[in-house]
Amino acid sequence: MVATREGQQMANANKARLSDSAKAEIDAWLTKYPQEQRRSAVIPALHIAQDENKGWLTTQLMDDVADHLQIPRVSVYEVSTFYSMYDLEKVGTHKVCVCTNLSCMLSDSDAVVARLKEKLKIDFNETTADGKFTLREVECLGACVNAPVMLLDRTYHEKLTPEKVDKILGELE
Amino acid sequence: MKIEIEIDGKKLQVEQNSMIIEAADNAGITVPRFCYHKKLSIAANCRMCLVDVEKSRKPLPACATPVTEGMVVRTRSKLALEAQKSVMEFLLVNHPLDCPICDQGGQCELQDIALGYGADASRYDQGKRSVADKNLGSLIATDMTRCIHCTRCVRFGTEIAGITEMGSIGRGESTEIGTYVEKSLSSEMSANIIDLCPVGALTNKPFRFRARAWEVLQARGVSAHDCVGSNLHIHHRRNKIMRVVPKENEAINETWISDRDRFSCEGLHSEDRVTTPMIKRHGQWEQVDWQTALHVAVEGLQTIAQTQSPSHIGALASSNATLEELYLLQKLMRGIGTNNVDHRVRQSDFHYQQATALMPTLPVAIADIEQQDLIIYIGGHPQFEQPLINHRIRKARDNGATVIMINPVDLKHNFDVSDKLIVANPLLPRALTAICRALSEQNPDAKTSAQELLQSVTADDKHQQLAKQLLAADNSLILLGAIAQHHQQGGLLHGLATLMASLGNSRVGLLTPGANATGAWFAGAIPHRGPAGLNVAKPGLDVKRMWESQLPAYLLLNLEPEHDCANSQRALKALHNADLVICVTPYKTAAMEQYADVILPMAPFTETSGTFINIEGKWQSFTAAVTAQGESRPAWKVLRVLGNLLELDGFNYVASTEITDELQALTANINSDQQINKWRYPSQLPAVNNGIERITYWPIYRSDNVVRRSVPLQNTPISDAPVIAMSQTLAEELTLKAGEDVVVSQVDTSITLPVKIDNRIAGNVVYIPAGFAETAALYESFGSVNIERK
Ligand code: SF4
Ligand code: FES
Ligand code: FES
């Protein structure tokens, strides 16, 4: 996944910089790792930066994280493009991450996905027109015992059915 | 410790901690590989090197499996071959099978290994992935669909270039190699990833689609741009240089070359190459035959020698000239009857020239730099002066050495400096003297004749601490860079560094500009000593005095004084006022057309045979890769004919190797006395001027006439347009703002440059590059300047 031209343009339009309070939070994380392994803090640091910017990361924010951790910028891009929990383009207020990996698929995640798409009127990797929801297809969420599973912001919803999806979405609207 | 293993039935004694692949390589047994490279860390991500190891249920990657006592390995068993074939099939799933339109075709590791280890036909019939190409700048072309994600290029950045610019972006099937945000690579060694890339993903941009590997002929060459003497393979076709690649030499350049060495060849065919002799008649340039041009030159020289005096003629050469050229030049001048010959064109201080050793060399081999415990580097920027020496310093640092920088500008390096002392340029001699004082206090047994000088300064805690570190190191080295050598008190700085070495049980080495400064000293292209350090009765004029004396005649060899000399304006003045200026040069410049009277076209380093002596004192001879363009001739031949026409003795060489042999024979006469530095130290340091001082540096891609003409190098991000850099404090004092144009003047000339704020510069000092038309009008490269608002 590479920043698309539009993505980069959007990223440039968003001028947000890493705040001092975010830097302080990152510094708190840094104390947990050995001095010479500052780069270990990149994952929490990116979460902090992302939370501060309505759920997504701009190139500027990633550069700020890199500079604050004193590591090469590309090393931060490598991490942020690797993990699906980081978003590099603007996202909706809520992120719906639905698992379609093996166990979930066998437990009919297809029906869950179909209902999500139908309700939200968007496809994977799209955001609703009102900017409320972004829909994501993700790999195993590690909760296979209760498949099918989706992660809504920070909450796991398990043993899903299309009806359950209606209810969950209904509560948010 | 050695242990015994068996590979393909051969019993081998191998190093205990090595990997199977290293053992196989040393025994000449081929194991296919993509990600493994002996100079890079082990990634083990391509799996191409799978081999069959007895007692293992699965094939194992040879690059990541350590050898164990009694191990039995088969690289060509059924299991191994099947594994290799399967890996090959997977690697080709997403790789285009269109070698005929790929620039790497015919020199591709993937193509070779697919042929040797893969299947005959592809079973894969679905869509292949395609990846957008990246723009990595003017040197490296990309075709990222071909990338097999071996990550050699990524590891090279972090581990060798010391700057991480490439990475693996994304994951799984969407992984892409790139920089994420578009970015030209800024490393001075970046293009080595072209050689590292096992496929056609990264290729040589200027060379792209210009020739096939099997069409080119390969000649051996030696780098003509720095004192490392990197070994080159020069590829040419139909008498034209197509590209340059490294020739492996573990003792010098390992498997690398700098981008300057690789792409300077793009400057060889520039439009201002001169390929016919030219003379100026009644203010007009005329192309003439050699006979006419040589006749004009000889007659001119003879007239001045006879009507005035031979000592009214001065000869100046580039330190990129070959040993043979430099030797003949000084022989010619001394034959005419003058010692006015020099190559130290960037130097400002010649006071201590009699004190220095026979020729500048490093006290250790280049490869041993990385074994030092401590390195003190004084005045300069190793990364952009000698990239491969810098690479060794970086390796020393990786091996745990202490690396201390003493510099007037807190320059950025591609390794972490252990400690540094940043002092305003005019105070550099004082700082070194203070360290010497600290050393003599801490090491009272060391004798010195400089006590009076040492007593004239005080050493603070920092000086004491640096002295302590130097004394504590067993293997230490003091290196002097370009700023130290070109400094207005460069001679003294060299002397003080020598004193530091003798008081601190260390050794000192100069990192000289150009490819052959060591050779120039040995050849006698200096006014105060003949070849092999022979004494001369009355020293001739050094570069500085040759310009100041405004001689009636100058003979210039491979030199563009307006770009190459310390005091370019003084040089230009002298040349304009001279009656006769003879340029033996591969190129002409606008300024040269004004000041020269005769232009004799010479062959650049790829078109002549010759020898360079590198900074460790190693003689490296080479032959011409291609014949000289047009009417141009190797300069040794031009000088030989000039010698003949001037009826001088000893100019009857038939081949350049005869000159080399003559020089070799001289090594027996080396005056051993001159191997030793004999410094006489002043009792006081020279007074420091309080005005604004200028530091001049030659940016990496402005360093000589060939490099300056290489367009791809000029378009890299490390080729900045000239600016005048100064600290915020100084800018405020002068009420200047960043980006604003200012008038920089010296004596009676001035130029306009934009201001750059750079807080790494200490004191009332401005940092101005040389080698640009914009800065040629300035005088002393280290001296006072006046700065005014435009
Ligand atoms: S670009 Fe070449 S060197 Fe870099 S990862 Fe891809 S195949 Fe390997
Ligand atoms: S497969 Fe969906 S949670 Fe594991
Ligand atoms: S060479 Fe061994 S895994 Fe790539």
PDB file of C-alpha atoms in Angstrom, chain B residues 206-298:
ATOM      1  CA  PRO B 206      22.018   7.548 -17.865  1.00  0.00           C
ATOM      2  CA  PHE B 207      23.099   4.172 -19.333  1.00  0.00           C
ATOM      3  CA  ARG B 208      19.563   2.880 -19.679  1.00  0.00           C
ATOM      4  CA  PHE B 209      18.818   1.247 -23.027  1.00  0.00           C
ATOM      5  CA  ARG B 210      22.062   2.547 -24.500  1.00  0.00           C
ATOM      6  CA  ALA B 211      23.810  -0.797 -24.823  1.00  0.00           C
ATOM      7  CA  ARG B 212      23.511  -4.472 -23.973  1.00  0.00           C
ATOM      8  CA  ALA B 213      25.926  -6.069 -21.560  1.00  0.00           C
ATOM      9  CA  TRP B 214      27.259  -8.392 -24.252  1.00  0.00           C
ATOM     10  CA  GLU B 215      28.007  -5.564 -26.654  1.00  0.00           C
ATOM     11  CA  VAL B 216      30.395  -3.720 -24.389  1.00  0.00           C
ATOM     12  CA  LEU B 217      34.072  -4.347 -23.863  1.00  0.00           C
ATOM     13  CA  GLN B 218      35.508  -4.124 -20.404  1.00  0.00           C
ATOM     14  CA  ALA B 219      38.677  -2.244 -19.524  1.00  0.00           C
ATOM     15  CA  ARG B 220      40.290  -1.790 -16.142  1.00  0.00           C
ATOM     16  CA  GLY B 221      40.497   1.690 -14.750  1.00  0.00           C
ATOM     17  CA  VAL B 222      41.349   3.614 -11.618  1.00  0.00           C
ATOM     18  CA  SER B 223      39.212   6.404 -10.219  1.00  0.00           C
ATOM     19  CA  ALA B 224      40.499   9.832 -11.211  1.00  0.00           C
ATOM     20  CA  HIS B 225      38.561  11.821  -8.626  1.00  0.00           C
ATOM     21  CA  ASP B 226      39.828  11.051  -5.164  1.00  0.00           C
ATOM     22  CA  CYS B 227      42.895   9.716  -3.424  1.00  0.00           C
ATOM     23  CA  VAL B 228      41.335   6.319  -2.697  1.00  0.00           C
ATOM     24  CA  GLY B 229      42.082   5.008  -6.190  1.00  0.00           C
ATOM     25  CA  SER B 230      38.951   2.868  -6.435  1.00  0.00           C
ATOM     26  CA  ASN B 231      39.282   0.135  -9.040  1.00  0.00           C
ATOM     27  CA  LEU B 232      36.911   0.424 -11.961  1.00  0.00           C
ATOM     28  CA  HIS B 233      35.646  -1.580 -14.839  1.00  0.00           C
ATOM     29  CA  ILE B 234      35.047   0.757 -17.732  1.00  0.00           C
ATOM     30  CA  HIS B 235      32.543  -0.543 -20.279  1.00  0.00           C
ATOM     31  CA  HIS B 236      32.860   0.817 -23.760  1.00  0.00           C
ATOM     32  CA  ARG B 237      31.438   0.166 -27.183  1.00  0.00           C
ATOM     33  CA  ARG B 238      32.653   1.444 -30.527  1.00  0.00           C
ATOM     34  CA  ASN B 239      35.274   3.583 -28.846  1.00  0.00           C
ATOM     35  CA  LYS B 240      32.780   5.293 -26.582  1.00  0.00           C
ATOM     36  CA  ILE B 241      32.577   4.923 -22.812  1.00  0.00           C
ATOM     37  CA  MET B 242      29.150   3.569 -21.947  1.00  0.00           C
ATOM     38  CA  ARG B 243      29.326   3.150 -18.188  1.00  0.00           C
ATOM     39  CA  VAL B 244      31.553   2.526 -15.205  1.00  0.00           C
ATOM     40  CA  VAL B 245      31.080  -0.215 -12.598  1.00  0.00           C
ATOM     41  CA  PRO B 246      33.225  -1.206  -9.616  1.00  0.00           C
ATOM     42  CA  LYS B 247      36.026  -3.719  -9.904  1.00  0.00           C
ATOM     43  CA  GLU B 248      36.220  -5.543  -6.635  1.00  0.00           C
ATOM     44  CA  ASN B 249      39.337  -4.857  -4.605  1.00  0.00           C
ATOM     45  CA  GLU B 250      38.965  -5.744  -0.958  1.00  0.00           C
ATOM     46  CA  ALA B 251      41.990  -3.668   0.061  1.00  0.00           C
ATOM     47  CA  ILE B 252      40.746  -0.462  -1.524  1.00  0.00           C
ATOM     48  CA  ASN B 253      37.114  -0.096  -2.513  1.00  0.00           C
ATOM     49  CA  GLU B 254      35.732  -3.530  -1.548  1.00  0.00           C
ATOM     50  CA  THR B 255      32.779  -4.014  -3.901  1.00  0.00           C
ATOM     51  CA  TRP B 256      31.713  -0.373  -3.967  1.00  0.00           C
ATOM     52  CA  ILE B 257      32.416   2.843  -5.829  1.00  0.00           C
ATOM     53  CA  SER B 258      31.143   6.320  -5.146  1.00  0.00           C
ATOM     54  CA  ASP B 259      28.510   7.831  -7.412  1.00  0.00           C
ATOM     55  CA  ARG B 260      31.157  10.323  -8.505  1.00  0.00           C
ATOM     56  CA  ASP B 261      33.351   7.507  -9.790  1.00  0.00           C
ATOM     57  CA  ARG B 262      30.441   5.837 -11.524  1.00  0.00           C
ATOM     58  CA  PHE B 263      28.845   8.802 -13.246  1.00  0.00           C
ATOM     59  CA  SER B 264      31.745  11.149 -13.932  1.00  0.00           C
ATOM     60  CA  CYS B 265      32.018   9.397 -17.310  1.00  0.00           C
ATOM     61  CA  GLU B 266      28.855  11.238 -18.328  1.00  0.00           C
ATOM     62  CA  GLY B 267      31.017  14.365 -18.460  1.00  0.00           C
ATOM     63  CA  LEU B 268      33.549  12.890 -20.873  1.00  0.00           C
ATOM     64  CA  HIS B 269      31.643  13.691 -24.030  1.00  0.00           C
ATOM     65  CA  SER B 270      30.421  17.136 -23.082  1.00  0.00           C
ATOM     66  CA  GLU B 271      30.119  19.769 -25.765  1.00  0.00           C
ATOM     67  CA  ASP B 272      33.076  21.778 -24.601  1.00  0.00           C
ATOM     68  CA  ARG B 273      35.537  18.895 -25.092  1.00  0.00           C
ATOM     69  CA  VAL B 274      38.353  20.171 -27.285  1.00  0.00           C
ATOM     70  CA  THR B 275      39.416  17.729 -29.925  1.00  0.00           C
ATOM     71  CA  THR B 276      41.628  19.863 -32.162  1.00  0.00           C
ATOM     72  CA  PRO B 277      44.586  22.031 -31.219  1.00  0.00           C
ATOM     73  CA  MET B 278      43.748  25.720 -31.224  1.00  0.00           C
ATOM     74  CA  ILE B 279      45.701  28.950 -31.226  1.00  0.00           C
ATOM     75  CA  LYS B 280      44.605  32.511 -30.779  1.00  0.00           C
ATOM     76  CA  ARG B 281      45.692  34.792 -33.604  1.00  0.00           C
ATOM     77  CA  HIS B 282      44.819  38.492 -33.485  1.00  0.00           C
ATOM     78  CA  GLY B 283      42.287  37.770 -30.772  1.00  0.00           C
ATOM     79  CA  GLN B 284      40.575  35.059 -32.833  1.00  0.00           C
ATOM     80  CA  TRP B 285      40.605  31.331 -32.106  1.00  0.00           C
ATOM     81  CA  GLU B 286      41.702  29.130 -34.974  1.00  0.00           C
ATOM     82  CA  GLN B 287      41.716  25.375 -35.204  1.00  0.00           C
ATOM     83  CA  VAL B 288      45.132  24.281 -36.388  1.00  0.00           C
ATOM     84  CA  ASP B 289      47.153  21.103 -36.751  1.00  0.00           C
ATOM     85  CA  TRP B 290      49.359  19.832 -33.975  1.00  0.00           C
ATOM     86  CA  GLN B 291      52.542  20.985 -35.623  1.00  0.00           C
ATOM     87  CA  THR B 292      51.388  24.587 -35.821  1.00  0.00           C
ATOM     88  CA  ALA B 293      50.052  24.631 -32.290  1.00  0.00           C
ATOM     89  CA  LEU B 294      53.161  23.031 -30.808  1.00  0.00           C
ATOM     90  CA  HIS B 295      55.323  25.394 -32.788  1.00  0.00           C
ATOM     91  CA  VAL B 296      53.516  28.434 -31.386  1.00  0.00           C
ATOM     92  CA  ALA B 297      53.789  27.038 -27.874  1.00  0.00           C
ATOM     93  CA  VAL B 298      57.479  26.198 -28.142  1.00  0.00           C
TER      94      VAL B 298
END
